[in-house]
Coordinates of C-alpha atoms (C1' of nucleotides) in Angstrom, one line a residue:
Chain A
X1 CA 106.2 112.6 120.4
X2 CA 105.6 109.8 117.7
X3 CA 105.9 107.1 120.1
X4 CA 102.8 104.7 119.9
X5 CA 101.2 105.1 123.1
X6 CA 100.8 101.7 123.9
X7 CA 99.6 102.0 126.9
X8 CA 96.1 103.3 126.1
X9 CA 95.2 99.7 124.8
X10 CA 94.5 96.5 125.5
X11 CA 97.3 93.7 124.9
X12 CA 95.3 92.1 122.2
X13 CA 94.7 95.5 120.3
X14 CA 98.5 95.9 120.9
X15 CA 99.1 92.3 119.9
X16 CA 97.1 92.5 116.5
X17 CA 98.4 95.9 115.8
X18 CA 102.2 94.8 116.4
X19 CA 101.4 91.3 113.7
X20 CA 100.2 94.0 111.9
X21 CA 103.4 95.5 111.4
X22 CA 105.5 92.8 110.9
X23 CA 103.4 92.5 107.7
X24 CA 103.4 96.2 106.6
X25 CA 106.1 95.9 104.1
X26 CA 106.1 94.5 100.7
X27 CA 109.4 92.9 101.2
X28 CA 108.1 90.7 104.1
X29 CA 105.4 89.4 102.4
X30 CA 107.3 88.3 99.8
X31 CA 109.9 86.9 102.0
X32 CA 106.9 85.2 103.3
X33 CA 105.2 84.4 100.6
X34 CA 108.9 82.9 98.9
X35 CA 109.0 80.5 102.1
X36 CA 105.5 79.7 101.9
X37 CA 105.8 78.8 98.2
X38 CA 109.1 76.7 98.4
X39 CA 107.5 75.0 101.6
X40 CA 110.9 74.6 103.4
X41 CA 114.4 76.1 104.4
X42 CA 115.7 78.7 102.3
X43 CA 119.4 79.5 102.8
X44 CA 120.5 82.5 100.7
X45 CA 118.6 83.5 97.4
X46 CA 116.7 85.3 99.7
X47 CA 118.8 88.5 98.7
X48 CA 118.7 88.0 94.7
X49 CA 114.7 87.3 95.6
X50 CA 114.0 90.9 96.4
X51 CA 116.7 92.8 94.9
X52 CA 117.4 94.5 98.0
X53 CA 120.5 95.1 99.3
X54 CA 122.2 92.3 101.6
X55 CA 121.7 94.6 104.6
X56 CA 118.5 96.0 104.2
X57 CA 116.9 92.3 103.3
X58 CA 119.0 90.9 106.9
X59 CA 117.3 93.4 108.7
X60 CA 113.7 92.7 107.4
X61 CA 115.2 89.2 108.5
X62 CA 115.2 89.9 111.4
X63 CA 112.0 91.6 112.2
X64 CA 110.2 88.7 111.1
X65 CA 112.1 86.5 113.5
X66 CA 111.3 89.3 116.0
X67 CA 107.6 89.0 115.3
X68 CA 108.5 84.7 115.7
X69 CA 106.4 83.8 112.0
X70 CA 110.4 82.6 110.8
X71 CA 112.8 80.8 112.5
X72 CA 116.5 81.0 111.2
X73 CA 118.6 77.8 111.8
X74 CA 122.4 78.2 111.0
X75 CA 123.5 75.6 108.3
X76 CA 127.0 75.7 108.2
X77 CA 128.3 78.6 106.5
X78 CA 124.6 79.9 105.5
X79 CA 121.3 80.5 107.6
X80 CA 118.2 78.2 106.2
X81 CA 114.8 80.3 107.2
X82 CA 111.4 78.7 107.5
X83 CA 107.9 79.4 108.4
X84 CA 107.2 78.9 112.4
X85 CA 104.1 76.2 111.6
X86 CA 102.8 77.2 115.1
X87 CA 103.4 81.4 114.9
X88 CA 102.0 80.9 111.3
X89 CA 98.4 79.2 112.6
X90 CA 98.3 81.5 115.4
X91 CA 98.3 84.5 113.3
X92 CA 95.8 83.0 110.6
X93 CA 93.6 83.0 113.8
X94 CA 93.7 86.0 115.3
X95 CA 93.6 87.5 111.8
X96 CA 90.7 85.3 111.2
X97 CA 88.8 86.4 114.6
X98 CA 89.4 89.6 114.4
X99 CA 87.9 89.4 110.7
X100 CA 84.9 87.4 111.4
X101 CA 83.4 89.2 114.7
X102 CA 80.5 90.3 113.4
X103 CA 78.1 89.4 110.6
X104 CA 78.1 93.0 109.6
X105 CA 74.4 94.3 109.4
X106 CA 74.7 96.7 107.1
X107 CA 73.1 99.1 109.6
X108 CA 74.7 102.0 108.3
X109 CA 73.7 105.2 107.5
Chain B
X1 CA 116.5 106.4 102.2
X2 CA 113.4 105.4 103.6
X3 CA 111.0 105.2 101.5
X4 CA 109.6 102.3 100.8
X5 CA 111.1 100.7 97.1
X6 CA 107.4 99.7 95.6
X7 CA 108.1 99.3 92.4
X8 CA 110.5 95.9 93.7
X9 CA 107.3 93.7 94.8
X10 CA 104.1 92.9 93.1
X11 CA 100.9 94.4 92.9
X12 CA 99.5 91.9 95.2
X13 CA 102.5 92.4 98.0
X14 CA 102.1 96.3 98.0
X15 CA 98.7 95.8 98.0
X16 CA 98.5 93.3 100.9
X17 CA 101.2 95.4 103.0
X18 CA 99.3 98.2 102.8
X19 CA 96.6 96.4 104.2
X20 CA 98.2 95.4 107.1
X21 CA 100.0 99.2 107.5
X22 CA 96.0 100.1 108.1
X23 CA 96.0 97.9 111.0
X24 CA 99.2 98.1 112.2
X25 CA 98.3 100.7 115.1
X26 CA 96.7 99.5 118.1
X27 CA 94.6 102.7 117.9
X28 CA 93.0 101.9 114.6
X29 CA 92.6 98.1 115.8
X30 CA 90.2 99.9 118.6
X31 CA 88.5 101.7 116.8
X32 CA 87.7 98.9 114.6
X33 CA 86.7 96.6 117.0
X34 CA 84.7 99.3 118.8
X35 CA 83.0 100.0 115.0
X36 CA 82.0 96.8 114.7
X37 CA 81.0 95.8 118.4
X38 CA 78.7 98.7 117.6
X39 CA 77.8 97.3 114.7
X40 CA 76.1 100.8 113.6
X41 CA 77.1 104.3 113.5
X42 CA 79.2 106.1 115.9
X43 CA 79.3 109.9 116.0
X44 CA 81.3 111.3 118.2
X45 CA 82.4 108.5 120.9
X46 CA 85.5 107.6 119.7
X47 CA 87.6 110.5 121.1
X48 CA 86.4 109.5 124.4
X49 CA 87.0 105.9 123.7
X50 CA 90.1 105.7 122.4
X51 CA 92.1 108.3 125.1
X52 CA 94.0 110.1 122.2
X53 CA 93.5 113.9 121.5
X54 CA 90.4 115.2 118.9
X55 CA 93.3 115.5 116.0
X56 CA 95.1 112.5 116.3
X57 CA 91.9 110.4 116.5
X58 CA 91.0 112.3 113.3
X59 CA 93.9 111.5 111.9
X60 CA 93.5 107.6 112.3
X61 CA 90.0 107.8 111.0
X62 CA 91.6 109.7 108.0
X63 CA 94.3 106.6 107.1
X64 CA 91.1 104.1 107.9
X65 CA 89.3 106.0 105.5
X66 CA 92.2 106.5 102.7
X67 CA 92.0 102.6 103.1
X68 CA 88.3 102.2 102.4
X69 CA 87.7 100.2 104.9
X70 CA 85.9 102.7 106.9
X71 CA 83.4 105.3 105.7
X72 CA 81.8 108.4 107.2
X73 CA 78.7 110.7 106.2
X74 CA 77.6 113.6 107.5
X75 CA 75.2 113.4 109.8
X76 CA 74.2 117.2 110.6
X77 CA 77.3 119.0 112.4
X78 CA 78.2 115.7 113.5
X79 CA 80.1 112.3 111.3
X80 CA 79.1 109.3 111.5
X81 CA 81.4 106.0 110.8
X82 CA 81.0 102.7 109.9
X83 CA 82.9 99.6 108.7
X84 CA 82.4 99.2 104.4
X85 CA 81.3 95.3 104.4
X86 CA 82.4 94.9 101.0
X87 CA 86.3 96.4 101.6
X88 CA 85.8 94.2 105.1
X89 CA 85.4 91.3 103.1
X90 CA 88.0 92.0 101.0
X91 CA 90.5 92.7 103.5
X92 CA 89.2 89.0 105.2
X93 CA 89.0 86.6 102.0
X94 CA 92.8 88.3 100.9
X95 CA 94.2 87.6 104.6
X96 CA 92.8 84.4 104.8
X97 CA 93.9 83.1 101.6
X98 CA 97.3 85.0 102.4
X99 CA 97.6 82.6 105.0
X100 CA 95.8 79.8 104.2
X101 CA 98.2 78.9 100.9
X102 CA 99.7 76.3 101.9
X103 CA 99.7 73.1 104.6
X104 CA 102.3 73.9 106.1
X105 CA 104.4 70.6 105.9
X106 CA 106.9 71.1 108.6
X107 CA 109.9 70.5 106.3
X108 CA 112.0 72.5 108.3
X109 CA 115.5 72.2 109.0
Chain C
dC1 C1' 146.8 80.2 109.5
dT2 C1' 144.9 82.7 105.5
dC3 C1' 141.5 83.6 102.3
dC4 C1' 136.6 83.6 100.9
dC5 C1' 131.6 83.2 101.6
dA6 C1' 127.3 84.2 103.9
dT7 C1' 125.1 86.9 107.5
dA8 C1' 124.8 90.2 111.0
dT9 C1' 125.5 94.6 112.9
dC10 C1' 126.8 99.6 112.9
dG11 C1' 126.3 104.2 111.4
dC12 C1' 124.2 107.4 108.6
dA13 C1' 120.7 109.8 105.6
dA14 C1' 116.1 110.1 103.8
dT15 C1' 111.5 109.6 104.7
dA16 C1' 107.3 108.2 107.3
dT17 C1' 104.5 107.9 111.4
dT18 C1' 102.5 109.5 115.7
dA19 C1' 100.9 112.9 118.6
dC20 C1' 99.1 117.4 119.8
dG21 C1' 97.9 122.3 120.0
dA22 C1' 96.1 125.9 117.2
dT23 C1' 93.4 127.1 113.7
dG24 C1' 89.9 126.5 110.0
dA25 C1' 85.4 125.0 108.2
dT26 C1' 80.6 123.9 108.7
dA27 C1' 76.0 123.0 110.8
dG28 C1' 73.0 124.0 114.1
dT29 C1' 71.1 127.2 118.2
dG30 C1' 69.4 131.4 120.1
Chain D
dC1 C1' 73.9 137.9 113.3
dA2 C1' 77.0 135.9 117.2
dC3 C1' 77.9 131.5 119.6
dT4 C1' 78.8 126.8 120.2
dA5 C1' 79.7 122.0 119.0
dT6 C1' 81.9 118.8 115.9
dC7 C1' 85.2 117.5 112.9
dA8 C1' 89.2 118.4 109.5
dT9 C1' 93.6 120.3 108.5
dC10 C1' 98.0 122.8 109.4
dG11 C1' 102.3 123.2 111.6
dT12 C1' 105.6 121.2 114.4
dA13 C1' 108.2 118.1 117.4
dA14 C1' 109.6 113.4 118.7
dT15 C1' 110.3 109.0 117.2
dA16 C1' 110.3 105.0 113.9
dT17 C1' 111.1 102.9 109.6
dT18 C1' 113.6 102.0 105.4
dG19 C1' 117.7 101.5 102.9
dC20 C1' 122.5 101.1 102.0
dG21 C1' 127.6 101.2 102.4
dA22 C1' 131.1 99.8 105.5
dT23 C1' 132.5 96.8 108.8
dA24 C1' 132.4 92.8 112.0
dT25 C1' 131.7 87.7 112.7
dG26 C1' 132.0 83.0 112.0
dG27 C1' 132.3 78.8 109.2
dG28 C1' 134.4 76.2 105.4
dA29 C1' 138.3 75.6 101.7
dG30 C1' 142.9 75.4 100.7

DNA sequence: CTCCCATATCGCAATATTACGATGATAGTG
DNA sequence: CACTATCATCGTAATATTGCGATATGGGAG
């Protein structure tokens, strides 16, 4: 096996565990946190940024646009990347929902 | 390779990815939300709940654990968990202002 | 058209994760 | 003591992730 049996769950556990990942790397927050910072397109330090190789930082690329918090728009010769406002806000909520159930009641042991 | 290259990114960034690698299983998103819909102690439920075998559940309670933001005590032959409000906390302020850093200006391309 | 530049994709190797059965360890019961 | 219930750990198999070199692709420059 190793498969995540997704099928066990609901969508929204599936959801928030699959927004999750697409932050479970070092190198996509700091994509993310680069684009955040610079507040608009960036077209190719990307690569010099996080002194990964050209592939390996493409293909974290690209599972950020998977997960739909980027958007790459091609800019002649280069791609410019920025932050999906709307992806962005929705994931601050969910995060921030799934955060802030409960006031916590210390009731433990 | 395929480890992940650490020693590239901040503190902060392996910090926060690791973070999100804690939720990033729908299994351990459910038994979060079942921990805290709870809101107390829960002994031996969560094999039942969750669908997966005794070891795997075990397992996920182990990487919740390694991540502090679930504890357990021995309760007799039994364990009881609960959510750590302060790592909780933690893990909601640094989310929140991971996402909250900026306005979002809608410079894009 | 030919030559570069910037990205994407392919193919591979190393490592990590997920899942489970089998087996330990420990606390209580009779 | 033997017996059971509860949980942790080991060993193993299947699959996913990470990383990179090599190779495609596609848009300018000359």
């Amino acid at each position: 096996m190793g498969a995540s049996k997704t099928d066990l769950f609901t969508e929204q556990q599936n959801e928030l565990a699959s927004m999750a990942k697409a932050l479970a790397h070092p190198a996509r927050i700091a994509i993310l946190q680069y684009l955040v910072k610079t507040n608009a397109c960036v077209c190719g330090d990307l690569v010099e940024e996080l002194g990964l190789a050209q592939a390996t930082t493409s293909q974290h690329l690209k599972e950020l646009k998977n997960a739909g918090i980027i958007q790459g728009t091609i800019e002649g010769a280069s791609v410019c990347y920025c932050i999906n406002p709307a992806v962005w806000k929705q994931y601050k909520q969910l995060f921030n929902s799934f955060f802030g159930e409960v006031s916590l009641g210390n009731k433990c042991c």
